[in-house]
C-alpha positions as a LaTeX table, in Angstrom:
\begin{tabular}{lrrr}
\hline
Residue & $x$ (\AA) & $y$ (\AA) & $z$ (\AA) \\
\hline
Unk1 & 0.02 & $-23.55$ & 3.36 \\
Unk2 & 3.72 & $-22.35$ & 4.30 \\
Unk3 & 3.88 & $-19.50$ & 5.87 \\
Unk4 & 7.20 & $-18.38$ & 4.32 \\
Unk5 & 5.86 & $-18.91$ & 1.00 \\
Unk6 & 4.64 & $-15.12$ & 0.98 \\
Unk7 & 8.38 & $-13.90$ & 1.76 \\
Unk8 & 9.94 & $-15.82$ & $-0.88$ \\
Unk9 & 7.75 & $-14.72$ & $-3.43$ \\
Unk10 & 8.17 & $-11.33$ & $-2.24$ \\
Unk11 & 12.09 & $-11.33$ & $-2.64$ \\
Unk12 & 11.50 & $-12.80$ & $-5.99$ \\
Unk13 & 8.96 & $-9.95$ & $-7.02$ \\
Unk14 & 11.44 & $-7.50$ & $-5.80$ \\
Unk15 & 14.15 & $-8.13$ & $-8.12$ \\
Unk16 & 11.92 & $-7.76$ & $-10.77$ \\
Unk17 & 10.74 & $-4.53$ & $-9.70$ \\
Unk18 & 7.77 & $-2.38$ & $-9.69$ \\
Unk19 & 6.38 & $-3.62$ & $-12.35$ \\
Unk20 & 5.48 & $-7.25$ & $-11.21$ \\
Unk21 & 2.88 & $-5.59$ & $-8.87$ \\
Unk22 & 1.20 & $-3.72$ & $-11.04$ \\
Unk23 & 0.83 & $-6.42$ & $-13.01$ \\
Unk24 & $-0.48$ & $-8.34$ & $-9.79$ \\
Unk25 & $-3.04$ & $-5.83$ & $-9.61$ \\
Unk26 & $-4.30$ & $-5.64$ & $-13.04$ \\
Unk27 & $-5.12$ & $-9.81$ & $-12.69$ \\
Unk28 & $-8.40$ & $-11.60$ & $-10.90$ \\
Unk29 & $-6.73$ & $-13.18$ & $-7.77$ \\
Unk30 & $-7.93$ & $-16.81$ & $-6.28$ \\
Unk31 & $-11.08$ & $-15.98$ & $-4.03$ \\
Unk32 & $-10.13$ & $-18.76$ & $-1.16$ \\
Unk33 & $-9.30$ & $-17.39$ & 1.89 \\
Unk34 & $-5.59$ & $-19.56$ & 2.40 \\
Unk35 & $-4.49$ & $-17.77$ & $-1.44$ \\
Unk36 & $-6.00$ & $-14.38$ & $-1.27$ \\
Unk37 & $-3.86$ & $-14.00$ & 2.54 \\
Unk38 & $-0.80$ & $-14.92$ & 0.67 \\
Unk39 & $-0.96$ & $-12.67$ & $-2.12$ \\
Unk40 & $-2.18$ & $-10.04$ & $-0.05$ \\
Unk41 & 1.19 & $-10.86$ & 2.36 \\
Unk42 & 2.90 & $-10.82$ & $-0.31$ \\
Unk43 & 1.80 & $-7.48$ & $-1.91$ \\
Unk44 & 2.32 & $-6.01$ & 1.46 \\
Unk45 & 6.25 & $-6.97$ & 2.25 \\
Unk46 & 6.93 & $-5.89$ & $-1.61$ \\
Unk47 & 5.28 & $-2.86$ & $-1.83$ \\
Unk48 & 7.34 & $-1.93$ & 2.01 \\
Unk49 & 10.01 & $-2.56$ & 0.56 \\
Unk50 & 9.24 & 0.12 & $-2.58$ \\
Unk51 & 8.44 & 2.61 & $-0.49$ \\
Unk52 & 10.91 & 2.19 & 2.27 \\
Unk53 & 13.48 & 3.36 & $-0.31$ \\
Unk54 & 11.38 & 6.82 & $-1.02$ \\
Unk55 & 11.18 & 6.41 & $-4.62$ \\
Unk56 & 8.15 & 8.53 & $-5.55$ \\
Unk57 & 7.57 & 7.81 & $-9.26$ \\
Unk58 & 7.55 & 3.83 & $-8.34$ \\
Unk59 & 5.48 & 4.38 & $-5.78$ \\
Unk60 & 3.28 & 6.83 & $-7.41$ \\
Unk61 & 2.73 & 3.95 & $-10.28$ \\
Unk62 & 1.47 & 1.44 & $-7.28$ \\
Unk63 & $-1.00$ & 3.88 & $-5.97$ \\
Unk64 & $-2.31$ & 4.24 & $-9.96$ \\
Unk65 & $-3.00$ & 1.08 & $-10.43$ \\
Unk66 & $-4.76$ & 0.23 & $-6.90$ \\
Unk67 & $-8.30$ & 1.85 & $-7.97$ \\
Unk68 & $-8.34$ & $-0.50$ & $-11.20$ \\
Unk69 & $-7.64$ & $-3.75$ & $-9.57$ \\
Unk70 & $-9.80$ & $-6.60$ & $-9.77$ \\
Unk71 & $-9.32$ & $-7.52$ & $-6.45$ \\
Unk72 & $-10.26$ & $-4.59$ & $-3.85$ \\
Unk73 & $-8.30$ & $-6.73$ & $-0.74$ \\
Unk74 & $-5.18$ & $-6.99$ & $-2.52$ \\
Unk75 & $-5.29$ & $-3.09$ & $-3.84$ \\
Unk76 & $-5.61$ & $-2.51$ & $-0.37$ \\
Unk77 & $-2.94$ & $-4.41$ & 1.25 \\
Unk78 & $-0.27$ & $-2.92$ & $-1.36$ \\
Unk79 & $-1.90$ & 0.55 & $-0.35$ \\
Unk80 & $-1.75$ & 0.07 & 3.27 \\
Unk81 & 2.07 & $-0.65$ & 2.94 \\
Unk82 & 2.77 & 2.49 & 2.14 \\
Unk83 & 0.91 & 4.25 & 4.91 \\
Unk84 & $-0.07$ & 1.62 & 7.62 \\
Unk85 & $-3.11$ & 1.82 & 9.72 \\
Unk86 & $-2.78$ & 2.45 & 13.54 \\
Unk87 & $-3.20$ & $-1.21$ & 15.19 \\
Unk88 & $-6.90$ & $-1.84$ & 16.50 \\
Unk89 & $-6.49$ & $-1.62$ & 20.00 \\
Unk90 & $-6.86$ & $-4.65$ & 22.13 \\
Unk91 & $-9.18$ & $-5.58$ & 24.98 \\
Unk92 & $-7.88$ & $-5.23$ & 28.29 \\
Unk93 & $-4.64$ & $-3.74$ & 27.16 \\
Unk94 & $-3.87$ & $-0.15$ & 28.29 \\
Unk95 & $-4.14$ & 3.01 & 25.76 \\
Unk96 & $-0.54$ & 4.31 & 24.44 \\
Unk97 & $-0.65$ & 8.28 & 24.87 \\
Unk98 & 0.94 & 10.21 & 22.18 \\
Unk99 & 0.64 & 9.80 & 17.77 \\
Unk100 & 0.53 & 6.06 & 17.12 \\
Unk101 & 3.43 & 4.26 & 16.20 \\
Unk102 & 4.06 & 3.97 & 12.23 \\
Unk103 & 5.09 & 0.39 & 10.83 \\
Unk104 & 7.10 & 0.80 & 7.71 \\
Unk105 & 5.48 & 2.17 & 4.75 \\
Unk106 & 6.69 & 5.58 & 3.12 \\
Unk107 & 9.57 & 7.34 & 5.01 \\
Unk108 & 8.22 & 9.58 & 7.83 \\
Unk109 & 8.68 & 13.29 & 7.18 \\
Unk110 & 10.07 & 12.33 & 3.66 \\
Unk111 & 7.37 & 14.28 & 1.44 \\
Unk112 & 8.11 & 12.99 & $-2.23$ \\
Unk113 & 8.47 & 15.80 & $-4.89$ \\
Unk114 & 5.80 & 14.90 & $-6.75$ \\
Unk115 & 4.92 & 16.67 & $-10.30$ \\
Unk116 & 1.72 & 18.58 & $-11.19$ \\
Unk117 & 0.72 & 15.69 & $-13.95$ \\
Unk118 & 1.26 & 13.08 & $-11.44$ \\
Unk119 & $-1.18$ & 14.93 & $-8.66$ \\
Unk120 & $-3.55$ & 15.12 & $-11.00$ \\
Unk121 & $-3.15$ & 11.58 & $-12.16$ \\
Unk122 & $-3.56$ & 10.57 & $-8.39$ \\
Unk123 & $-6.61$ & 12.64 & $-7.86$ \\
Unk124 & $-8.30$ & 11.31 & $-10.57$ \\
Unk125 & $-7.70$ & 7.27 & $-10.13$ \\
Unk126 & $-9.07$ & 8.17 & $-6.25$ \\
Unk127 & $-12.47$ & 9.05 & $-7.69$ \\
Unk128 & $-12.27$ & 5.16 & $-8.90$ \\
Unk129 & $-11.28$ & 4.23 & $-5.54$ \\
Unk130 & $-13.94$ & 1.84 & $-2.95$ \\
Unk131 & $-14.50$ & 3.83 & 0.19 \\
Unk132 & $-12.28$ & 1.60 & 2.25 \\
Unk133 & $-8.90$ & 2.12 & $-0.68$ \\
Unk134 & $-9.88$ & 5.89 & $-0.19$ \\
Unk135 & $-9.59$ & 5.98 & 3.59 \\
Unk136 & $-6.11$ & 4.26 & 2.57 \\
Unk137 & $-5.15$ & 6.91 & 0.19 \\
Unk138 & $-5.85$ & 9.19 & 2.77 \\
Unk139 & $-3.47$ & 7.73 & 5.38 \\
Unk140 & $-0.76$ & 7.86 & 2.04 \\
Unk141 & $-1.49$ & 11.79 & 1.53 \\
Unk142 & $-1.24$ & 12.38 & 5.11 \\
Unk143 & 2.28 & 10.02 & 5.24 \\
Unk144 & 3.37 & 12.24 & 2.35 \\
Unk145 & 2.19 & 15.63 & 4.09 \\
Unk146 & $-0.42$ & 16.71 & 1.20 \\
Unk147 & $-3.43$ & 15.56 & 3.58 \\
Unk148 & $-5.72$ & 17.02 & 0.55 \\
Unk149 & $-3.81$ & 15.31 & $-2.21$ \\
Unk150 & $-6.77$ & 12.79 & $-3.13$ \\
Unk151 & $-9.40$ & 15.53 & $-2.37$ \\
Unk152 & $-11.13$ & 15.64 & 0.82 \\
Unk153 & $-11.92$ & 12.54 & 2.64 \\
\hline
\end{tabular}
């Protein structure tokens, strides 16, 4: 129930690199509400941190092992760290004109150089992807300026 909890574990995870989230997402997570909002806080602060330093074959092994996950909500957090969806707006408040704001995630106008092998690996774990982790993949391909990277959408 401590809020800070999430944080701490993500500084932890991040020294151990890449690899302790994939390994996050290849196990069943706790189903109650209070754990699965942790882990999913969690995922999310680590996996900003992974792509806030532009590293395209870490990130690239992430986005791999979303589709495979046991559990869709915490694929999805990790994946919406890397390309954030726009804030719902809110009743009552007023419209912001212009593109809407990016939080984090993958560098803006940063493409990675990705190889032909790992395109084609990406491609092909999309088709395992839920609807909702391939809306997310979409925001990702359009973050990385390949909007047709997963296919079309």
């Amino acid at each position: 129930r401590d809020p800070w909890m999430p944080h701490a574990a993500a500084i932890a995870g991040a020294k151990q690199g890449p690899e302790f989230v994939t390994g996050l997402l290849s196990r069943r997570m706790p189903s109650d509400s209070l754990s699965l909002a942790g882990l999913r806080s969690m995922a999310n602060l680590l996996v900003r941190h992974y792509a806030a330093t532009g590293k395209a074959n870490e990130v690239v092994a992430l986005v791999l092992a979303a589709p495979k996950s046991p559990t869709p909500a915490f694929a999805l957090a990790m994946v919406d760290a890397i390309a954030p969806a726009p804030p719902a707006p809110r009743p009552g408040q007023p419209q912001r004109s212009g593109p809407p704001r990016q939080m984090g995630g993958w560098p803006e106008n940063a493409p990675p150089a990705l190889t032909a092998e790992q395109k084609t690996a990406l491609r092909t774990a999309a088709n395992d992807a839920s609807a909702e982790l391939k809306e997310a993949l979409g925001r990702v391909a359009v973050r990385w300026g390949m909007p047709d990277l997963f296919g079309p959408q």
